[in-house]
């Protein structure tokens, strides 16, 4: 009941109090992030949340993954989930975004992602939703071919959707859509 009440409160705030909603140049600034954390290592929690080996690979512990989306300007968590450690953070981010779309107009949002997120599947998902987004790249080699083709530090490039990038797409429908697309136009800065 508390989750439902909180969602109703957020919907009321964003819909019925537009003058109170803080924005940056007309956009809500949202941030997505997730984390893995250790939970009590009981039999029940190992079964419910699954296990993951420690860094030395010797001991398995119950672990959970959390993922959430936060309105930076208005200081609200718009959606959050705690789930088993087998869930991928990109899939959870997509679910967070879908739930947030029930509260705010995603086309009037800019979503910021940390360095673990900028895969072609998530980029395509955001493009289809019409969402503006910013990804922090994990390293300088990411999208290296496209960056090498740039003549300035800030321009639109065509991300090729083939080879390894296409092989990393899990959803078959998305894979077929991307095969037909060949490239996705993104801005790299």
PDB file of N, CA, C and O in Angstrom, residues 18-78:
ATOM      1  N   UNK A  18       2.453  21.611 -11.781  1.00  0.00           N
ATOM      2  CA  UNK A  18       3.571  21.824 -12.712  1.00  0.00           C
ATOM      3  C   UNK A  18       4.447  23.030 -12.361  1.00  0.00           C
ATOM      4  O   UNK A  18       5.640  23.028 -12.644  1.00  0.00           O
ATOM      5  N   UNK A  19       3.866  24.036 -11.708  1.00  0.00           N
ATOM      6  CA  UNK A  19       4.653  25.217 -11.338  1.00  0.00           C
ATOM      7  C   UNK A  19       5.653  24.915 -10.221  1.00  0.00           C
ATOM      8  O   UNK A  19       6.646  25.615 -10.052  1.00  0.00           O
ATOM      9  N   UNK A  20       5.418  23.855  -9.477  1.00  0.00           N
ATOM     10  CA  UNK A  20       6.316  23.472  -8.388  1.00  0.00           C
ATOM     11  C   UNK A  20       7.428  22.529  -8.839  1.00  0.00           C
ATOM     12  O   UNK A  20       8.420  22.361  -8.136  1.00  0.00           O
ATOM     13  N   UNK A  21       7.270  21.917 -10.012  1.00  0.00           N
ATOM     14  CA  UNK A  21       8.251  20.952 -10.498  1.00  0.00           C
ATOM     15  C   UNK A  21       9.488  21.700 -11.003  1.00  0.00           C
ATOM     16  O   UNK A  21       9.403  22.485 -11.936  1.00  0.00           O
ATOM     17  N   UNK A  22      10.610  21.467 -10.347  1.00  0.00           N
ATOM     18  CA  UNK A  22      11.864  22.097 -10.763  1.00  0.00           C
ATOM     19  C   UNK A  22      12.390  21.377 -12.005  1.00  0.00           C
ATOM     20  O   UNK A  22      12.419  20.147 -12.043  1.00  0.00           O
ATOM     21  N   UNK A  23      12.815  22.182 -12.996  1.00  0.00           N
ATOM     22  CA  UNK A  23      13.331  21.622 -14.241  1.00  0.00           C
ATOM     23  C   UNK A  23      14.576  22.383 -14.662  1.00  0.00           C
ATOM     24  O   UNK A  23      14.806  23.500 -14.222  1.00  0.00           O
ATOM     25  N   UNK A  24      15.336  21.768 -15.539  1.00  0.00           N
ATOM     26  CA  UNK A  24      16.497  22.411 -16.140  1.00  0.00           C
ATOM     27  C   UNK A  24      16.185  22.615 -17.615  1.00  0.00           C
ATOM     28  O   UNK A  24      16.008  21.639 -18.349  1.00  0.00           O
ATOM     29  N   UNK A  25      16.047  23.867 -18.014  1.00  0.00           N
ATOM     30  CA  UNK A  25      15.720  24.221 -19.404  1.00  0.00           C
ATOM     31  C   UNK A  25      14.514  23.434 -19.908  1.00  0.00           C
ATOM     32  O   UNK A  25      14.487  22.957 -21.036  1.00  0.00           O
ATOM     33  N   UNK A  26      13.510  23.275 -19.030  1.00  0.00           N
ATOM     34  CA  UNK A  26      12.273  22.603 -19.403  1.00  0.00           C
ATOM     35  C   UNK A  26      12.276  21.096 -19.252  1.00  0.00           C
ATOM     36  O   UNK A  26      11.285  20.442 -19.559  1.00  0.00           O
ATOM     37  N   UNK A  27      13.378  20.523 -18.787  1.00  0.00           N
ATOM     38  CA  UNK A  27      13.492  19.070 -18.654  1.00  0.00           C
ATOM     39  C   UNK A  27      13.675  18.663 -17.199  1.00  0.00           C
ATOM     40  O   UNK A  27      14.416  19.297 -16.455  1.00  0.00           O
ATOM     41  N   UNK A  28      13.022  17.559 -16.827  1.00  0.00           N
ATOM     42  CA  UNK A  28      13.311  16.917 -15.546  1.00  0.00           C
ATOM     43  C   UNK A  28      14.634  16.172 -15.720  1.00  0.00           C
ATOM     44  O   UNK A  28      14.829  15.472 -16.714  1.00  0.00           O
ATOM     45  N   UNK A  29      15.532  16.337 -14.776  1.00  0.00           N
ATOM     46  CA  UNK A  29      16.823  15.647 -14.826  1.00  0.00           C
ATOM     47  C   UNK A  29      16.735  14.414 -13.926  1.00  0.00           C
ATOM     48  O   UNK A  29      16.555  14.534 -12.718  1.00  0.00           O
ATOM     49  N   UNK A  30      16.840  13.255 -14.554  1.00  0.00           N
ATOM     50  CA  UNK A  30      16.731  11.989 -13.831  1.00  0.00           C
ATOM     51  C   UNK A  30      18.060  11.251 -13.885  1.00  0.00           C
ATOM     52  O   UNK A  30      18.810  11.390 -14.859  1.00  0.00           O
ATOM     53  N   UNK A  31      18.356  10.493 -12.869  1.00  0.00           N
ATOM     54  CA  UNK A  31      19.581   9.696 -12.822  1.00  0.00           C
ATOM     55  C   UNK A  31      19.229   8.254 -12.485  1.00  0.00           C
ATOM     56  O   UNK A  31      18.407   8.002 -11.605  1.00  0.00           O
ATOM     57  N   UNK A  32      19.845   7.331 -13.220  1.00  0.00           N
ATOM     58  CA  UNK A  32      19.640   5.905 -13.001  1.00  0.00           C
ATOM     59  C   UNK A  32      20.943   5.311 -12.481  1.00  0.00           C
ATOM     60  O   UNK A  32      22.018   5.621 -12.999  1.00  0.00           O
ATOM     61  N   UNK A  33      20.825   4.471 -11.481  1.00  0.00           N
ATOM     62  CA  UNK A  33      22.000   3.729 -11.037  1.00  0.00           C
ATOM     63  C   UNK A  33      21.550   2.467 -10.316  1.00  0.00           C
ATOM     64  O   UNK A  33      20.394   2.351  -9.904  1.00  0.00           O
ATOM     65  N   UNK A  34      22.455   1.558 -10.204  1.00  0.00           N
ATOM     66  CA  UNK A  34      22.184   0.306  -9.525  1.00  0.00           C
ATOM     67  C   UNK A  34      23.411  -0.129  -8.764  1.00  0.00           C
ATOM     68  O   UNK A  34      24.501   0.415  -8.936  1.00  0.00           O
ATOM     69  N   UNK A  35      23.219  -1.119  -7.939  1.00  0.00           N
ATOM     70  CA  UNK A  35      24.334  -1.623  -7.153  1.00  0.00           C
ATOM     71  C   UNK A  35      24.027  -3.045  -6.700  1.00  0.00           C
ATOM     72  O   UNK A  35      22.864  -3.450  -6.627  1.00  0.00           O
ATOM     73  N   UNK A  36      25.093  -3.761  -6.410  1.00  0.00           N
ATOM     74  CA  UNK A  36      24.968  -5.093  -5.854  1.00  0.00           C
ATOM     75  C   UNK A  36      25.368  -4.996  -4.388  1.00  0.00           C
ATOM     76  O   UNK A  36      26.294  -4.253  -4.037  1.00  0.00           O
ATOM     77  N   UNK A  37      24.660  -5.696  -3.516  1.00  0.00           N
ATOM     78  CA  UNK A  37      25.044  -5.655  -2.111  1.00  0.00           C
ATOM     79  C   UNK A  37      24.824  -7.007  -1.452  1.00  0.00           C
ATOM     80  O   UNK A  37      24.014  -7.816  -1.903  1.00  0.00           O
ATOM     81  N   UNK A  38      25.602  -7.231  -0.425  1.00  0.00           N
ATOM     82  CA  UNK A  38      25.515  -8.475   0.312  1.00  0.00           C
ATOM     83  C   UNK A  38      24.359  -8.405   1.297  1.00  0.00           C
ATOM     84  O   UNK A  38      24.126  -7.366   1.918  1.00  0.00           O
ATOM     85  N   UNK A  39      23.643  -9.497   1.393  1.00  0.00           N
ATOM     86  CA  UNK A  39      22.535  -9.606   2.338  1.00  0.00           C
ATOM     87  C   UNK A  39      22.842 -10.769   3.277  1.00  0.00           C
ATOM     88  O   UNK A  39      23.768 -11.544   3.012  1.00  0.00           O
ATOM     89  N   UNK A  40      22.116 -10.906   4.384  1.00  0.00           N
ATOM     90  CA  UNK A  40      22.397 -12.029   5.289  1.00  0.00           C
ATOM     91  C   UNK A  40      22.431 -13.349   4.523  1.00  0.00           C
ATOM     92  O   UNK A  40      21.550 -13.633   3.702  1.00  0.00           O
ATOM     93  N   UNK A  41      23.434 -14.136   4.769  1.00  0.00           N
ATOM     94  CA  UNK A  41      23.702 -15.338   3.986  1.00  0.00           C
ATOM     95  C   UNK A  41      22.940 -16.551   4.522  1.00  0.00           C
ATOM     96  O   UNK A  41      23.520 -17.579   4.834  1.00  0.00           O
ATOM     97  N   UNK A  42      21.623 -16.414   4.621  1.00  0.00           N
ATOM     98  CA  UNK A  42      20.788 -17.520   5.093  1.00  0.00           C
ATOM     99  C   UNK A  42      20.369 -18.380   3.903  1.00  0.00           C
ATOM    100  O   UNK A  42      20.405 -17.933   2.747  1.00  0.00           O
ATOM    101  N   UNK A  43      19.964 -19.585   4.188  1.00  0.00           N
ATOM    102  CA  UNK A  43      19.518 -20.505   3.135  1.00  0.00           C
ATOM    103  C   UNK A  43      18.351 -19.894   2.349  1.00  0.00           C
ATOM    104  O   UNK A  43      18.326 -19.939   1.122  1.00  0.00           O
ATOM    105  N   UNK A  44      17.403 -19.317   3.074  1.00  0.00           N
ATOM    106  CA  UNK A  44      16.218 -18.735   2.430  1.00  0.00           C
ATOM    107  C   UNK A  44      16.590 -17.590   1.487  1.00  0.00           C
ATOM    108  O   UNK A  44      16.067 -17.490   0.384  1.00  0.00           O
ATOM    109  N   UNK A  45      17.509 -16.723   1.938  1.00  0.00           N
ATOM    110  CA  UNK A  45      17.916 -15.591   1.094  1.00  0.00           C
ATOM    111  C   UNK A  45      18.791 -16.038  -0.071  1.00  0.00           C
ATOM    112  O   UNK A  45      18.716 -15.467  -1.161  1.00  0.00           O
ATOM    113  N   UNK A  46      19.596 -17.070   0.126  1.00  0.00           N
ATOM    114  CA  UNK A  46      20.388 -17.606  -0.994  1.00  0.00           C
ATOM    115  C   UNK A  46      19.461 -18.155  -2.071  1.00  0.00           C
ATOM    116  O   UNK A  46      19.715 -17.989  -3.260  1.00  0.00           O
ATOM    117  N   UNK A  47      18.372 -18.785  -1.661  1.00  0.00           N
ATOM    118  CA  UNK A  47      17.410 -19.315  -2.634  1.00  0.00           C
ATOM    119  C   UNK A  47      16.622 -18.195  -3.309  1.00  0.00           C
ATOM    120  O   UNK A  47      16.392 -18.236  -4.512  1.00  0.00           O
ATOM    121  N   UNK A  48      16.209 -17.209  -2.540  1.00  0.00           N
ATOM    122  CA  UNK A  48      15.375 -16.139  -3.086  1.00  0.00           C
ATOM    123  C   UNK A  48      16.159 -15.144  -3.939  1.00  0.00           C
ATOM    124  O   UNK A  48      15.669 -14.685  -4.974  1.00  0.00           O
ATOM    125  N   UNK A  49      17.379 -14.808  -3.523  1.00  0.00           N
ATOM    126  CA  UNK A  49      18.138 -13.762  -4.201  1.00  0.00           C
ATOM    127  C   UNK A  49      19.335 -14.287  -4.989  1.00  0.00           C
ATOM    128  O   UNK A  49      20.030 -13.512  -5.635  1.00  0.00           O
ATOM    129  N   UNK A  50      19.611 -15.577  -4.892  1.00  0.00           N
ATOM    130  CA  UNK A  50      20.736 -16.222  -5.558  1.00  0.00           C
ATOM    131  C   UNK A  50      22.046 -15.833  -4.882  1.00  0.00           C
ATOM    132  O   UNK A  50      22.074 -15.042  -3.957  1.00  0.00           O
ATOM    133  N   UNK A  51      23.117 -16.424  -5.371  1.00  0.00           N
ATOM    134  CA  UNK A  51      24.425 -16.188  -4.753  1.00  0.00           C
ATOM    135  C   UNK A  51      25.425 -15.725  -5.793  1.00  0.00           C
ATOM    136  O   UNK A  51      25.221 -15.884  -6.993  1.00  0.00           O
ATOM    137  N   UNK A  52      26.493 -15.159  -5.288  1.00  0.00           N
ATOM    138  CA  UNK A  52      27.583 -14.728  -6.145  1.00  0.00           C
ATOM    139  C   UNK A  52      28.884 -15.010  -5.397  1.00  0.00           C
ATOM    140  O   UNK A  52      28.962 -14.837  -4.185  1.00  0.00           O
ATOM    141  N   UNK A  53      29.902 -15.439  -6.133  1.00  0.00           N
ATOM    142  CA  UNK A  53      31.189 -15.734  -5.511  1.00  0.00           C
ATOM    143  C   UNK A  53      31.909 -14.447  -5.152  1.00  0.00           C
ATOM    144  O   UNK A  53      31.768 -13.432  -5.835  1.00  0.00           O
ATOM    145  N   UNK A  54      32.686 -14.516  -4.089  1.00  0.00           N
ATOM    146  CA  UNK A  54      33.486 -13.353  -3.708  1.00  0.00           C
ATOM    147  C   UNK A  54      34.636 -13.179  -4.701  1.00  0.00           C
ATOM    148  O   UNK A  54      34.830 -14.008  -5.595  1.00  0.00           O
ATOM    149  N   UNK A  55      35.412 -12.123  -4.523  1.00  0.00           N
ATOM    150  CA  UNK A  55      36.463 -11.796  -5.492  1.00  0.00           C
ATOM    151  C   UNK A  55      37.508 -12.893  -5.639  1.00  0.00           C
ATOM    152  O   UNK A  55      38.095 -13.055  -6.701  1.00  0.00           O
ATOM    153  N   UNK A  56      37.752 -13.676  -4.602  1.00  0.00           N
ATOM    154  CA  UNK A  56      38.724 -14.763  -4.712  1.00  0.00           C
ATOM    155  C   UNK A  56      38.088 -16.027  -5.294  1.00  0.00           C
ATOM    156  O   UNK A  56      38.788 -16.981  -5.626  1.00  0.00           O
ATOM    157  N   UNK A  57      36.751 -16.032  -5.410  1.00  0.00           N
ATOM    158  CA  UNK A  57      36.050 -17.159  -6.004  1.00  0.00           C
ATOM    159  C   UNK A  57      35.885 -18.349  -5.088  1.00  0.00           C
ATOM    160  O   UNK A  57      35.500 -19.428  -5.523  1.00  0.00           O
ATOM    161  N   UNK A  58      36.141 -18.176  -3.798  1.00  0.00           N
ATOM    162  CA  UNK A  58      36.096 -19.295  -2.854  1.00  0.00           C
ATOM    163  C   UNK A  58      34.771 -19.423  -2.114  1.00  0.00           C
ATOM    164  O   UNK A  58      34.395 -20.503  -1.710  1.00  0.00           O
ATOM    165  N   UNK A  59      34.077 -18.330  -1.906  1.00  0.00           N
ATOM    166  CA  UNK A  59      32.889 -18.355  -1.061  1.00  0.00           C
ATOM    167  C   UNK A  59      31.716 -17.718  -1.801  1.00  0.00           C
ATOM    168  O   UNK A  59      31.848 -16.657  -2.404  1.00  0.00           O
ATOM    169  N   UNK A  60      30.581 -18.387  -1.757  1.00  0.00           N
ATOM    170  CA  UNK A  60      29.367 -17.818  -2.341  1.00  0.00           C
ATOM    171  C   UNK A  60      28.526 -17.204  -1.235  1.00  0.00           C
ATOM    172  O   UNK A  60      28.329 -17.818  -0.192  1.00  0.00           O
ATOM    173  N   UNK A  61      28.039 -16.004  -1.487  1.00  0.00           N
ATOM    174  CA  UNK A  61      27.198 -15.305  -0.513  1.00  0.00           C
ATOM    175  C   UNK A  61      25.908 -14.864  -1.182  1.00  0.00           C
ATOM    176  O   UNK A  61      25.874 -14.603  -2.391  1.00  0.00           O
ATOM    177  N   UNK A  62      24.872 -14.770  -0.366  1.00  0.00           N
ATOM    178  CA  UNK A  62      23.611 -14.216  -0.866  1.00  0.00           C
ATOM    179  C   UNK A  62      23.856 -12.756  -1.231  1.00  0.00           C
ATOM    180  O   UNK A  62      24.469 -12.008  -0.477  1.00  0.00           O
ATOM    181  N   UNK A  63      23.407 -12.371  -2.410  1.00  0.00           N
ATOM    182  CA  UNK A  63      23.580 -10.994  -2.879  1.00  0.00           C
ATOM    183  C   UNK A  63      22.268 -10.540  -3.510  1.00  0.00           C
ATOM    184  O   UNK A  63      21.510 -11.341  -4.039  1.00  0.00           O
ATOM    185  N   UNK A  64      22.033  -9.250  -3.464  1.00  0.00           N
ATOM    186  CA  UNK A  64      20.850  -8.669  -4.094  1.00  0.00           C
ATOM    187  C   UNK A  64      21.300  -7.506  -4.961  1.00  0.00           C
ATOM    188  O   UNK A  64      22.368  -6.935  -4.761  1.00  0.00           O
ATOM    189  N   UNK A  65      20.497  -7.184  -5.956  1.00  0.00           N
ATOM    190  CA  UNK A  65      20.773  -6.031  -6.810  1.00  0.00           C
ATOM    191  C   UNK A  65      19.666  -5.013  -6.598  1.00  0.00           C
ATOM    192  O   UNK A  65      18.497  -5.365  -6.513  1.00  0.00           O
ATOM    193  N   UNK A  66      20.071  -3.760  -6.494  1.00  0.00           N
ATOM    194  CA  UNK A  66      19.115  -2.666  -6.384  1.00  0.00           C
ATOM    195  C   UNK A  66      19.271  -1.791  -7.618  1.00  0.00           C
ATOM    196  O   UNK A  66      20.380  -1.635  -8.145  1.00  0.00           O
ATOM    197  N   UNK A  67      18.180  -1.258  -8.099  1.00  0.00           N
ATOM    198  CA  UNK A  67      18.211  -0.337  -9.234  1.00  0.00           C
ATOM    199  C   UNK A  67      17.141   0.717  -9.006  1.00  0.00           C
ATOM    200  O   UNK A  67      16.037   0.407  -8.548  1.00  0.00           O
ATOM    201  N   UNK A  68      17.488   1.949  -9.320  1.00  0.00           N
ATOM    202  CA  UNK A  68      16.520   3.014  -9.115  1.00  0.00           C
ATOM    203  C   UNK A  68      16.726   4.179 -10.050  1.00  0.00           C
ATOM    204  O   UNK A  68      17.770   4.323 -10.686  1.00  0.00           O
ATOM    205  N   UNK A  69      15.696   5.003 -10.133  1.00  0.00           N
ATOM    206  CA  UNK A  69      15.742   6.226 -10.939  1.00  0.00           C
ATOM    207  C   UNK A  69      15.292   7.374 -10.042  1.00  0.00           C
ATOM    208  O   UNK A  69      14.295   7.265  -9.327  1.00  0.00           O
ATOM    209  N   UNK A  70      16.037   8.459 -10.088  1.00  0.00           N
ATOM    210  CA  UNK A  70      15.904   9.552  -9.133  1.00  0.00           C
ATOM    211  C   UNK A  70      15.774  10.870  -9.872  1.00  0.00           C
ATOM    212  O   UNK A  70      16.487  11.131 -10.840  1.00  0.00           O
ATOM    213  N   UNK A  71      14.860  11.718  -9.439  1.00  0.00           N
ATOM    214  CA  UNK A  71      14.715  13.073  -9.974  1.00  0.00           C
ATOM    215  C   UNK A  71      15.688  13.959  -9.206  1.00  0.00           C
ATOM    216  O   UNK A  71      15.501  14.241  -8.022  1.00  0.00           O
ATOM    217  N   UNK A  72      16.734  14.392  -9.882  1.00  0.00           N
ATOM    218  CA  UNK A  72      17.831  15.121  -9.244  1.00  0.00           C
ATOM    219  C   UNK A  72      17.380  16.478  -8.702  1.00  0.00           C
ATOM    220  O   UNK A  72      17.761  16.878  -7.608  1.00  0.00           O
ATOM    221  N   UNK A  73      16.564  17.201  -9.460  1.00  0.00           N
ATOM    222  CA  UNK A  73      16.141  18.540  -9.057  1.00  0.00           C
ATOM    223  C   UNK A  73      15.081  18.526  -7.964  1.00  0.00           C
ATOM    224  O   UNK A  73      15.085  19.364  -7.072  1.00  0.00           O
ATOM    225  N   UNK A  74      14.149  17.582  -8.042  1.00  0.00           N
ATOM    226  CA  UNK A  74      13.030  17.548  -7.094  1.00  0.00           C
ATOM    227  C   UNK A  74      13.250  16.576  -5.942  1.00  0.00           C
ATOM    228  O   UNK A  74      12.425  16.486  -5.039  1.00  0.00           O
ATOM    229  N   UNK A  75      14.341  15.837  -6.002  1.00  0.00           N
ATOM    230  CA  UNK A  75      14.759  14.941  -4.935  1.00  0.00           C
ATOM    231  C   UNK A  75      13.734  13.853  -4.593  1.00  0.00           C
ATOM    232  O   UNK A  75      13.435  13.606  -3.429  1.00  0.00           O
ATOM    233  N   UNK A  76      13.227  13.221  -5.645  1.00  0.00           N
ATOM    234  CA  UNK A  76      12.310  12.094  -5.470  1.00  0.00           C
ATOM    235  C   UNK A  76      12.891  10.845  -6.122  1.00  0.00           C
ATOM    236  O   UNK A  76      13.423  10.912  -7.234  1.00  0.00           O
ATOM    237  N   UNK A  77      12.768   9.716  -5.449  1.00  0.00           N
ATOM    238  CA  UNK A  77      13.004   8.436  -6.102  1.00  0.00           C
ATOM    239  C   UNK A  77      11.711   8.115  -6.834  1.00  0.00           C
ATOM    240  O   UNK A  77      10.644   8.019  -6.214  1.00  0.00           O
ATOM    241  N   UNK A  78      11.788   7.978  -8.150  1.00  0.00           N
ATOM    242  CA  UNK A  78      10.581   7.732  -8.938  1.00  0.00           C
ATOM    243  C   UNK A  78      10.272   6.248  -9.063  1.00  0.00           C
ATOM    244  O   UNK A  78       9.114   5.863  -9.206  1.00  0.00           O
TER     245      UNK A  78
END
